[in-house]
Each structure stands twice: as C-alpha cells, then as structure tokens.
mmCIF file of C-alpha atoms and ligand atoms in Angstrom:
data_model
loop_
_atom_site.group_PDB
_atom_site.id
_atom_site.type_symbol
_atom_site.label_atom_id
_atom_site.label_comp_id
_atom_site.label_asym_id
_atom_site.label_seq_id
_atom_site.Cartn_x
_atom_site.Cartn_y
_atom_site.Cartn_z
ATOM 1 C CA MET A 20 95.372 75.696 102.615
ATOM 2 C CA SER A 21 92.759 74.717 105.205
ATOM 3 C CA ASP A 22 91.335 77.298 107.531
ATOM 4 C CA THR A 23 92.693 75.324 110.520
ATOM 5 C CA ARG A 24 96.218 75.458 109.047
ATOM 6 C CA ARG A 25 95.880 79.183 108.473
ATOM 7 C CA ARG A 26 94.706 79.818 112.017
ATOM 8 C CA LEU A 27 97.428 77.577 113.436
ATOM 9 C CA LEU A 28 100.040 79.594 111.547
ATOM 10 C CA HIS A 29 98.535 82.762 112.954
ATOM 11 C CA GLU A 30 98.623 81.424 116.529
ATOM 12 C CA LEU A 31 102.235 80.289 116.196
ATOM 13 C CA ALA A 32 103.330 83.527 114.509
ATOM 14 C CA THR A 33 101.793 85.776 117.154
ATOM 15 C CA ALA A 34 102.744 83.728 120.234
ATOM 16 C CA GLU A 35 105.400 85.136 122.547
ATOM 17 C CA GLY A 36 106.796 81.686 123.325
ATOM 18 C CA PRO A 37 105.867 78.015 122.931
ATOM 19 C CA VAL A 38 102.121 77.232 122.830
ATOM 20 C CA SER A 39 100.879 73.954 124.236
ATOM 21 C CA GLY A 40 98.927 71.419 122.184
ATOM 22 C CA PRO A 41 95.813 71.670 124.386
ATOM 23 C CA THR A 42 95.848 75.503 124.154
ATOM 24 C CA LEU A 43 96.103 75.348 120.374
ATOM 25 C CA ALA A 44 93.366 72.710 120.205
ATOM 26 C CA GLU A 45 91.083 74.901 122.274
ATOM 27 C CA ARG A 46 91.808 78.085 120.312
ATOM 28 C CA LEU A 47 91.306 76.382 116.974
ATOM 29 C CA GLY A 48 88.310 74.333 118.098
ATOM 30 C CA VAL A 49 89.869 71.054 116.957
ATOM 31 C CA SER A 50 91.245 67.922 118.658
ATOM 32 C CA ARG A 51 94.844 67.652 119.889
ATOM 33 C CA ALA A 52 95.395 64.960 117.278
ATOM 34 C CA ALA A 53 94.300 67.422 114.591
ATOM 35 C CA VAL A 54 96.787 69.998 115.900
ATOM 36 C CA TRP A 55 99.544 67.401 115.794
ATOM 37 C CA LYS A 56 98.606 66.482 112.220
ATOM 38 C CA GLN A 57 98.756 70.129 111.156
ATOM 39 C CA VAL A 58 102.121 70.583 112.841
ATOM 40 C CA GLU A 59 103.440 67.557 110.957
ATOM 41 C CA ALA A 60 102.173 69.083 107.718
ATOM 42 C CA LEU A 61 104.031 72.304 108.521
ATOM 43 C CA ARG A 62 107.214 70.308 109.111
ATOM 44 C CA GLU A 63 106.721 68.661 105.749
ATOM 45 C CA ALA A 64 106.348 72.125 104.201
ATOM 46 C CA GLY A 65 109.804 72.991 105.578
ATOM 47 C CA PHE A 66 109.024 74.638 108.923
ATOM 48 C CA ASP A 67 111.277 73.854 111.854
ATOM 49 C CA VAL A 68 108.695 73.387 114.628
ATOM 50 C CA GLU A 69 110.193 72.591 117.987
ATOM 51 C CA SER A 70 108.051 70.715 120.485
ATOM 52 C CA ASP A 71 108.922 70.243 124.123
ATOM 53 C CA ALA A 72 107.108 70.143 127.440
ATOM 54 C CA ASP A 73 106.027 73.800 127.032
ATOM 55 C CA GLY A 74 104.478 73.249 123.622
ATOM 56 C CA TYR A 75 105.156 74.095 120.010
ATOM 57 C CA ALA A 76 107.325 76.928 118.708
ATOM 58 C CA VAL A 77 108.452 77.796 115.190
ATOM 59 C CA ARG A 78 112.230 78.100 114.954
ATOM 60 C CA ALA A 79 112.621 78.547 111.197
ATOM 61 C CA VAL A 80 110.319 79.312 108.300
ATOM 62 C CA PRO A 81 110.868 77.910 104.796
ATOM 63 C CA GLY A 82 111.825 80.347 102.060
ATOM 64 C CA TYR A 83 108.687 80.767 99.982
ATOM 65 C CA GLY A 84 105.360 78.993 99.618
ATOM 66 C CA ALA A 85 101.781 79.169 100.887
ATOM 67 C CA GLU A 86 102.591 78.398 104.521
ATOM 68 C CA ALA A 87 105.659 80.642 104.589
ATOM 69 C CA ILE A 88 103.665 83.596 103.227
ATOM 70 C CA ALA A 89 100.730 82.899 105.557
ATOM 71 C CA PHE A 90 103.037 82.723 108.607
ATOM 72 C CA GLY A 91 102.885 86.164 110.174
ATOM 73 C CA LEU A 92 100.714 87.633 107.406
ATOM 74 C CA ASP A 93 98.715 90.416 108.994
ATOM 75 C CA ALA A 94 95.759 90.443 106.585
ATOM 76 C CA PRO A 95 92.808 88.061 106.209
ATOM 77 C CA TYR A 96 93.630 86.393 102.885
ATOM 78 C CA ALA A 97 94.031 82.659 102.272
ATOM 79 C CA VAL A 98 97.236 82.026 100.339
ATOM 80 C CA GLU A 99 97.430 79.642 97.391
ATOM 81 C CA TYR A 100 100.913 78.991 96.048
ATOM 82 C CA HIS A 101 102.142 77.320 92.857
ATOM 83 C CA ASP A 102 105.766 76.938 91.792
ATOM 84 C CA ARG A 103 104.695 77.775 88.262
ATOM 85 C CA LEU A 104 101.473 78.994 86.655
ATOM 86 C CA PRO A 105 100.592 80.459 83.268
ATOM 87 C CA SER A 106 99.172 83.529 85.063
ATOM 88 C CA THR A 107 98.143 84.119 88.684
ATOM 89 C CA ASN A 108 95.341 86.387 87.423
ATOM 90 C CA ASP A 109 93.905 83.498 85.399
ATOM 91 C CA ARG A 110 94.026 81.173 88.399
ATOM 92 C CA ALA A 111 92.410 83.839 90.604
ATOM 93 C CA ARG A 112 89.669 84.196 87.983
ATOM 94 C CA GLU A 113 88.901 80.468 88.254
ATOM 95 C CA LEU A 114 88.587 80.869 92.008
ATOM 96 C CA ALA A 115 86.362 83.923 91.532
ATOM 97 C CA VAL A 116 84.044 82.047 89.199
ATOM 98 C CA ASP A 117 83.811 79.317 91.875
ATOM 99 C CA GLY A 118 82.613 81.955 94.326
ATOM 100 C CA ALA A 119 85.809 82.437 96.367
ATOM 101 C CA THR A 120 86.945 85.705 97.895
ATOM 102 C CA ASP A 121 89.780 87.050 100.027
ATOM 103 C CA ARG A 122 92.432 84.919 98.408
ATOM 104 C CA VAL A 123 95.909 85.616 97.204
ATOM 105 C CA VAL A 124 97.294 83.431 94.451
ATOM 106 C CA VAL A 125 101.089 83.446 94.291
ATOM 107 C CA ALA A 126 103.393 81.809 91.765
ATOM 108 C CA GLY A 127 107.159 81.272 91.824
ATOM 109 C CA GLU A 128 107.204 81.976 88.093
ATOM 110 C CA GLN A 129 104.700 82.488 85.277
ATOM 111 C CA THR A 130 104.752 81.086 81.785
ATOM 112 C CA GLY A 131 102.053 83.381 80.362
ATOM 113 C CA GLY A 132 102.218 86.497 82.541
ATOM 114 C CA ARG A 133 100.141 89.358 81.141
ATOM 115 C CA GLY A 134 100.420 93.111 81.293
ATOM 116 C CA ARG A 135 97.708 95.537 80.272
ATOM 117 C CA LEU A 136 96.257 95.288 76.748
ATOM 118 C CA ASP A 137 97.562 91.708 76.544
ATOM 119 C CA ARG A 138 101.184 92.799 76.555
ATOM 120 C CA PRO A 139 103.485 90.084 77.866
ATOM 121 C CA TRP A 140 104.867 90.285 81.404
ATOM 122 C CA SER A 141 108.272 88.627 81.845
ATOM 123 C CA SER A 142 107.946 86.401 84.866
ATOM 124 C CA PRO A 143 111.195 84.582 85.605
ATOM 125 C CA SER A 144 111.696 82.651 88.820
ATOM 126 C CA GLY A 145 112.582 85.023 91.682
ATOM 127 C CA GLY A 146 109.903 87.606 90.986
ATOM 128 C CA VAL A 147 106.812 88.124 93.097
ATOM 129 C CA TYR A 148 103.662 87.309 91.121
ATOM 130 C CA ALA A 149 100.563 87.724 93.222
ATOM 131 C CA SER A 150 96.873 88.152 92.442
ATOM 132 C CA LEU A 151 94.531 89.352 95.140
ATOM 133 C CA LEU A 152 90.909 88.344 94.815
ATOM 134 C CA CYS A 153 88.273 90.292 96.708
ATOM 135 C CA ARG A 154 84.694 91.519 96.398
ATOM 136 C CA PRO A 155 84.589 95.161 97.424
ATOM 137 C CA GLU A 156 81.124 96.603 97.894
ATOM 138 C CA ARG A 157 81.705 99.336 95.376
ATOM 139 C CA PRO A 158 80.464 100.267 91.905
ATOM 140 C CA PRO A 159 82.707 99.231 88.987
ATOM 141 C CA ALA A 160 83.537 102.901 88.387
ATOM 142 C CA HIS A 161 85.517 102.919 91.659
ATOM 143 C CA VAL A 162 87.793 100.034 90.639
ATOM 144 C CA PRO A 163 90.757 102.189 89.504
ATOM 145 C CA VAL A 164 91.329 103.195 93.126
ATOM 146 C CA PHE A 165 92.257 99.592 93.898
ATOM 147 C CA THR A 166 94.896 99.648 91.156
ATOM 148 C CA LEU A 167 96.320 102.769 92.757
ATOM 149 C CA ALA A 168 96.225 101.041 96.153
ATOM 150 C CA ALA A 169 98.221 98.135 94.737
ATOM 151 C CA ALA A 170 100.776 100.532 93.244
ATOM 152 C CA VAL A 171 101.142 102.200 96.661
ATOM 153 C CA ALA A 172 101.506 98.790 98.303
ATOM 154 C CA VAL A 173 104.245 97.618 95.989
ATOM 155 C CA THR A 174 106.073 100.965 96.125
ATOM 156 C CA ARG A 175 106.065 100.839 99.880
ATOM 157 C CA ALA A 176 107.343 97.243 99.833
ATOM 158 C CA CYS A 177 110.210 98.337 97.546
ATOM 159 C CA ARG A 178 111.070 101.224 99.867
ATOM 160 C CA GLU A 179 111.022 98.969 102.905
ATOM 161 C CA ALA A 180 113.378 96.694 100.984
ATOM 162 C CA GLY A 181 115.726 99.650 100.588
ATOM 163 C CA VAL A 182 114.955 100.736 97.009
ATOM 164 C CA ASP A 183 113.761 104.276 96.372
ATOM 165 C CA ALA A 184 110.677 103.502 94.290
ATOM 166 C CA VAL A 185 108.108 105.887 92.821
ATOM 167 C CA ILE A 186 104.835 105.516 90.937
ATOM 168 C CA LYS A 187 104.239 106.567 87.371
ATOM 169 C CA TRP A 188 100.543 107.030 86.663
ATOM 170 C CA PRO A 189 98.612 104.856 86.871
ATOM 171 C CA ASN A 190 100.374 101.654 87.852
ATOM 172 C CA ASP A 191 104.076 101.546 87.011
ATOM 173 C CA VAL A 192 106.553 101.321 89.838
ATOM 174 C CA LEU A 193 109.915 102.763 88.825
ATOM 175 C CA VAL A 194 113.238 103.414 90.488
ATOM 176 C CA ALA A 195 113.402 107.094 91.460
ATOM 177 C CA GLY A 196 115.479 109.150 89.075
ATOM 178 C CA SER A 197 115.229 106.602 86.269
ATOM 179 C CA GLU A 198 112.499 105.194 84.072
ATOM 180 C CA ARG A 199 113.475 101.624 84.945
ATOM 181 C CA LYS A 200 110.462 99.566 85.889
ATOM 182 C CA LEU A 201 110.368 97.418 89.018
ATOM 183 C CA ALA A 202 106.720 96.385 89.059
ATOM 184 C CA GLY A 203 103.327 96.691 87.424
ATOM 185 C CA VAL A 204 99.682 96.056 88.261
ATOM 186 C CA LEU A 205 96.979 94.408 86.158
ATOM 187 C CA THR A 206 93.439 94.800 87.488
ATOM 188 C CA GLU A 207 90.538 92.751 86.182
ATOM 189 C CA MET A 208 86.946 92.616 87.341
ATOM 190 C CA GLU A 209 83.444 91.500 86.711
ATOM 191 C CA GLY A 210 80.453 93.467 87.845
ATOM 192 C CA GLU A 211 76.938 94.704 87.362
ATOM 193 C CA ALA A 212 76.167 98.348 86.710
ATOM 194 C CA ASP A 213 76.114 99.264 90.393
ATOM 195 C CA ARG A 214 78.333 96.709 92.056
ATOM 196 C CA VAL A 215 81.566 94.825 91.565
ATOM 197 C CA SER A 216 81.081 91.072 91.602
ATOM 198 C CA TRP A 217 84.768 90.222 91.919
ATOM 199 C CA LEU A 218 88.002 92.112 91.590
ATOM 200 C CA ILE A 219 91.440 90.705 90.853
ATOM 201 C CA VAL A 220 94.463 92.870 91.404
ATOM 202 C CA GLY A 221 97.537 91.216 89.882
ATOM 203 C CA ILE A 222 100.956 92.449 90.908
ATOM 204 C CA GLY A 223 104.214 91.548 89.229
ATOM 205 C CA ALA A 224 107.380 92.751 90.961
ATOM 206 C CA ASN A 225 110.979 92.038 90.026
ATOM 207 C CA VAL A 226 112.373 91.157 93.407
ATOM 208 C CA ASP A 227 115.061 88.446 93.471
ATOM 209 C CA VAL A 228 115.658 88.538 89.726
ATOM 210 C CA ASP A 229 118.704 89.042 87.552
ATOM 211 C CA THR A 230 118.193 91.882 85.057
ATOM 212 C CA THR A 231 119.436 89.675 82.204
ATOM 213 C CA ASP A 232 116.120 87.800 82.569
ATOM 214 C CA LEU A 233 114.107 91.019 82.145
ATOM 215 C CA PRO A 234 113.342 93.503 79.365
ATOM 216 C CA GLU A 235 115.933 96.268 78.925
ATOM 217 C CA THR A 236 113.671 98.883 80.486
ATOM 218 C CA ALA A 237 113.318 96.840 83.682
ATOM 219 C CA THR A 238 115.272 96.456 86.889
ATOM 220 C CA SER A 239 114.864 94.488 90.101
ATOM 221 C CA VAL A 240 115.014 95.023 93.847
ATOM 222 C CA ARG A 241 118.113 92.830 93.962
ATOM 223 C CA ALA A 242 119.826 94.690 91.113
ATOM 224 C CA GLU A 243 119.160 97.990 92.920
ATOM 225 C CA GLY A 244 120.887 96.686 96.037
ATOM 226 C CA GLY A 245 117.690 96.056 98.034
ATOM 227 C CA ASN A 246 116.666 93.198 100.297
ATOM 228 C CA ALA A 247 115.281 90.556 97.949
ATOM 229 C CA ASP A 248 113.322 88.552 100.540
ATOM 230 C CA ARG A 249 110.277 87.562 98.457
ATOM 231 C CA ARG A 250 108.312 86.280 101.409
ATOM 232 C CA ARG A 251 108.418 89.554 103.316
ATOM 233 C CA PHE A 252 107.862 91.531 100.122
ATOM 234 C CA CYS A 253 104.774 89.527 99.246
ATOM 235 C CA GLN A 254 103.374 89.807 102.772
ATOM 236 C CA ARG A 255 103.839 93.565 102.805
ATOM 237 C CA ILE A 256 102.060 93.967 99.471
ATOM 238 C CA VAL A 257 99.050 92.051 100.755
ATOM 239 C CA GLU A 258 99.006 93.883 104.083
ATOM 240 C CA THR A 259 99.221 97.364 102.597
ATOM 241 C CA PHE A 260 96.712 96.556 99.877
ATOM 242 C CA HIS A 261 94.306 95.369 102.539
ATOM 243 C CA GLU A 262 94.788 98.569 104.523
ATOM 244 C CA TYR A 263 93.643 100.645 101.537
ATOM 245 C CA ARG A 264 91.030 98.182 100.376
ATOM 246 C CA THR A 265 89.229 98.751 103.641
ATOM 247 C CA ASP A 266 89.682 102.522 103.377
ATOM 248 C CA PRO A 267 89.840 103.355 99.633
ATOM 249 C CA GLU A 268 89.491 107.109 100.223
ATOM 250 C CA ALA A 269 92.883 107.081 101.980
ATOM 251 C CA THR A 270 94.545 105.783 98.816
ATOM 252 C CA LEU A 271 94.839 109.028 96.875
ATOM 253 C CA PRO A 272 96.857 110.988 99.463
ATOM 254 C CA ALA A 273 99.235 108.010 99.762
ATOM 255 C CA TRP A 274 99.463 107.711 95.985
ATOM 256 C CA ARG A 275 100.264 111.441 95.591
ATOM 257 C CA GLU A 276 102.996 111.087 98.186
ATOM 258 C CA HIS A 277 104.684 108.316 96.186
ATOM 259 C CA ALA A 278 103.980 109.604 92.677
ATOM 260 C CA VAL A 279 106.574 110.938 90.272
ATOM 261 C CA THR A 280 104.092 111.921 87.552
ATOM 262 C CA LEU A 281 102.563 114.976 89.232
ATOM 263 C CA GLY A 282 104.201 118.222 88.152
ATOM 264 C CA ARG A 283 105.703 116.551 85.085
ATOM 265 C CA ALA A 284 105.170 117.213 81.402
ATOM 266 C CA VAL A 285 103.359 114.140 80.124
ATOM 267 C CA ARG A 286 102.030 112.616 76.962
ATOM 268 C CA VAL A 287 99.175 110.196 77.576
ATOM 269 C CA GLU A 288 97.897 107.895 74.896
ATOM 270 C CA THR A 289 94.254 107.394 75.729
ATOM 271 C CA PRO A 290 91.655 105.314 73.909
ATOM 272 C CA GLY A 291 90.251 108.678 72.688
ATOM 273 C CA GLY A 292 93.544 110.172 71.454
ATOM 274 C CA VAL A 293 96.729 111.772 72.746
ATOM 275 C CA VAL A 294 96.649 114.255 75.632
ATOM 276 C CA GLU A 295 99.740 116.370 76.281
ATOM 277 C CA GLY A 296 100.394 118.840 79.058
ATOM 278 C CA GLU A 297 101.395 119.046 82.699
ATOM 279 C CA ALA A 298 100.074 116.392 85.078
ATOM 280 C CA VAL A 299 98.658 118.437 87.927
ATOM 281 C CA ASP A 300 96.685 116.007 90.086
ATOM 282 C CA VAL A 301 95.011 112.658 90.461
ATOM 283 C CA GLU A 302 91.273 112.563 91.150
ATOM 284 C CA PHE A 303 89.136 109.832 92.669
ATOM 285 C CA PRO A 304 88.949 107.040 91.622
ATOM 286 C CA GLY A 305 92.310 107.386 89.864
ATOM 287 C CA ALA A 306 92.012 109.787 86.936
ATOM 288 C CA LEU A 307 94.939 111.975 85.939
ATOM 289 C CA VAL A 308 94.286 115.699 85.550
ATOM 290 C CA VAL A 309 96.395 117.082 82.704
ATOM 291 C CA ARG A 310 96.716 120.837 82.175
ATOM 292 C CA THR A 311 96.773 121.319 78.410
ATOM 293 C CA ALA A 312 96.857 124.416 76.229
ATOM 294 C CA ASP A 313 93.061 124.018 75.952
ATOM 295 C CA GLY A 314 92.400 123.688 79.675
ATOM 296 C CA ASP A 315 92.351 120.802 82.137
ATOM 297 C CA ARG A 316 91.604 117.323 80.809
ATOM 298 C CA VAL A 317 90.676 114.417 83.054
ATOM 299 C CA VAL A 318 92.190 111.193 81.756
ATOM 300 C CA HIS A 319 90.764 107.928 83.025
ATOM 301 C CA ALA A 320 92.929 105.396 81.219
ATOM 302 C CA GLY A 321 95.966 105.280 79.006
ATOM 303 C CA ASP A 322 99.717 104.880 78.707
ATOM 304 C CA CYS A 323 101.629 107.770 80.196
ATOM 305 C CA GLU A 324 105.038 108.980 79.085
ATOM 306 C CA HIS A 325 107.091 111.494 81.073
ATOM 307 C CA LEU A 326 108.367 113.961 78.503
ATOM 308 C CA ARG A 327 111.360 115.522 80.224
ATOM 309 C CA PRO A 328 113.600 114.322 83.001
ATOM 310 C CA ALA A 329 112.444 115.460 86.471
HETATM 311 C C1 BT5 B 634 101.773 96.038 83.684
HETATM 312 O O1 BT5 B 634 101.360 96.090 82.382
HETATM 313 O O2 BT5 B 634 102.652 96.687 84.176
HETATM 314 C C2 BT5 B 634 101.010 95.014 84.520
HETATM 315 C C3 BT5 B 634 101.849 93.809 84.869
HETATM 316 C C4 BT5 B 634 101.101 92.880 85.786
HETATM 317 C C5 BT5 B 634 101.774 91.549 85.936
HETATM 318 C C6 BT5 B 634 101.127 90.715 87.010
HETATM 319 S S1 BT5 B 634 102.114 89.353 87.477
HETATM 320 C C7 BT5 B 634 100.821 88.708 88.409
HETATM 321 C C8 BT5 B 634 99.584 88.893 87.569
HETATM 322 N N1 BT5 B 634 99.402 87.810 86.630
HETATM 323 C C9 BT5 B 634 99.502 88.233 85.349
HETATM 324 O O3 BT5 B 634 99.397 87.503 84.340
HETATM 325 N N2 BT5 B 634 99.708 89.565 85.342
HETATM 326 C C10 BT5 B 634 99.771 90.115 86.681
HETATM 327 P P1 BT5 B 634 101.813 97.194 81.340
HETATM 328 O O4 BT5 B 634 101.708 98.548 81.942
HETATM 329 O O5 BT5 B 634 101.041 96.876 80.115
HETATM 330 O O6 BT5 B 634 103.349 96.884 81.104
HETATM 331 C C11 BT5 B 634 103.783 95.852 80.260
HETATM 332 C C12 BT5 B 634 105.108 96.261 79.655
HETATM 333 O O7 BT5 B 634 106.111 96.272 80.678
HETATM 334 C C13 BT5 B 634 105.618 95.276 78.603
HETATM 335 O O8 BT5 B 634 105.146 95.648 77.330
HETATM 336 C C14 BT5 B 634 107.136 95.419 78.716
HETATM 337 O O9 BT5 B 634 107.568 96.549 77.996
HETATM 338 C C15 BT5 B 634 107.339 95.738 80.168
HETATM 339 N N3 BT5 B 634 107.642 94.526 80.965
HETATM 340 C C16 BT5 B 634 107.344 93.228 80.710
HETATM 341 N N4 BT5 B 634 107.768 92.442 81.705
HETATM 342 C C17 BT5 B 634 108.362 93.251 82.615
HETATM 343 C C18 BT5 B 634 108.989 93.045 83.865
HETATM 344 N N5 BT5 B 634 109.078 91.842 84.422
HETATM 345 N N6 BT5 B 634 109.475 94.129 84.500
HETATM 346 C C19 BT5 B 634 109.391 95.368 83.989
HETATM 347 N N7 BT5 B 634 108.810 95.633 82.810
HETATM 348 C C20 BT5 B 634 108.294 94.588 82.132
#
C-alpha cells in the first residue's frame, strides 16, 4: 500500500466528520486529483466512502484486508495483505532482505504455516496470521523480550474479545483453566554480534475458526464465545506489540500479569536437557527461573509442560 493511501486512511479514520478534498490534498501534500484517485481505490477495496459538499467520510469498512486493517490502526506499520500465503514469516523475510522495516504481513490463510522447530502450524481461513517486521536497536540477546511482547499483545487481544486468555512460557496463549491453545508466536531474526539487523515476530491466532479445522489441543476465540472480528484483533495485536517494542523493559511486568506458568510445577525440555521444578519468575530478556532440588536454574529456551493442574 502506498504511503499516500496509508496517510489518507489515517486522516479519514481520525476525522470527526467529513473532510474536504482540498484539506486532504493539503495534509497529504498531493493534488486533489490524487486524493480522488485514492478514494476511488478505497471504494474498489470495499470501503463505503460518502462524498458530499462537506467532503469525504467513511461509512463502512470492508471485512478484512490491507486497507481495512490500516484504517484506524494506531501504530506506524505499513500493512501488506494476501488472501493466502505459504507463511507470513517467509514473506516478511523477503521484505527484510530487501531492506524494509515497520511492516506487517497478514494472510487470510497459510499453506505452510510454521511453528517453532519447524513444527507445522495449522492455518485455516479465519485465523489471524501476522508477521511484524522491525529493526530494533538492540543486541540479538534481547530478542526474546519481543516474543514475550507479542504473547502479551495477543493475550490482551483475546481478553478484549471476551476470552480469558493466559500465557504459558514462553509464547503459548491458552484459555485460562485449560491447556487449549489459542495462539502462538514464532520469532526469527538476523543480526551481528551486537545488533539486530531485522526481527520478524510471527503471530498465529485462532480467531474466527471452527475447532474441527484445528489440532485437538487447540481452540479458537469463536469457539470460546468471544468476538471473532479479525480486523480489530489484528489491529490490537500490532498496537500492543508496538507499545512494548518501544518500551521493552515494560514487557516483563505485563507478561507476569498474564502468565499462568509462574508458581506452577513445570518440566522444561531444553536443548541442554530436562529441567523440572517450580517456575518462580521470568527474567529479562525472557528466561524462566525454575526452582529445582539443586537450586535455581535459568532456562532460556525450551518446551514447557505444566505438570499439575493449577
Ligand atoms: C508456535 O509454535 O506456537 C508458533 C506458531 C506461530 C505461527 C505464526 S502464523 C504467522 C507466522 N507465519 C508462520 O509460518 N508462523 C507464524 P510451537 O510452540 O512450536 O507450537 C506448534 C504446535 O502447536 C504444533 O506442533 C501443534 O501441536 C500445535 N498447533 C499447530 N497448529 C495450531 C493451531 N492453529 N492452534 C493451536 N495449536 C496448534
């Protein structure tokens, strides 16, 4: 989407009433003809844009797509939308290699969605599949905090949609009181020793999805009785992620507040072996502190299992 289109959407979304063509032209620094052309393009994308003597006003927004997600999005990311992609993370990687930043790639469905360690991610139509591309000025060692930020963002979006969601360390979003998974996060990056070159945070959330299209251990916002508006859900993920991206140190307190792992007996399969004990805290940038019979162990990566019901 062009920058002019994005700024036009912002102007129309934040206006109190109709905005005149000349005002829009001036604010966007383009001709009135260019404004008209962009408005026509929005109509083609499914927007109901009314125009009368007072100017342009949006009366209805299409269901899902780049323009719909960009309309009213309160975070500076350009949206790229595809009805279907193998993987939004792979597409975001292409953009990263081309030098892009501050993008969000969204797909209506994925044919090759990936989880961690190359596990498959079921991605039927109706889910939210979004990869955020950014270039934080941070060392690669800090990257896990952005995964935690994404988990907070998606948990909050689920709660706003009316589903009581919680986070299982490090990145699983579950329905409270069950181990049924609503969403997951796959973070990928490239960097030098002291600085991240690009970071892609991929989020898969079962929003407007029937559980028969998902693995047995999964559930969806719709199945849990929540509001399955994908557009709003996607916008809220991007907005909350951005909030923590710009203030990573604020992530951990938010994560603790939403976490279900702390205080639980856990078994974590790490690349260096199994660690069992009580999860007592999370440390920057996202390590789990496990109290074991041999003292506290700090676990940086792994698959975590909650051993007993809460
Ligand atoms: C994750 O992996 O939870 C990260 C998932 C990230 C997916 C997003 S979608 C947008 C972006 N583009 C991609 O290609 N990926 C990202 P992990 O913790 O490894 O969990 C994977 C496991 O979750 C699988 O082995 C299944 O057991 C289960 N699973 C697969 N699909 C699921 C779904 N839709 N909902 C819930 N659980 C699922």
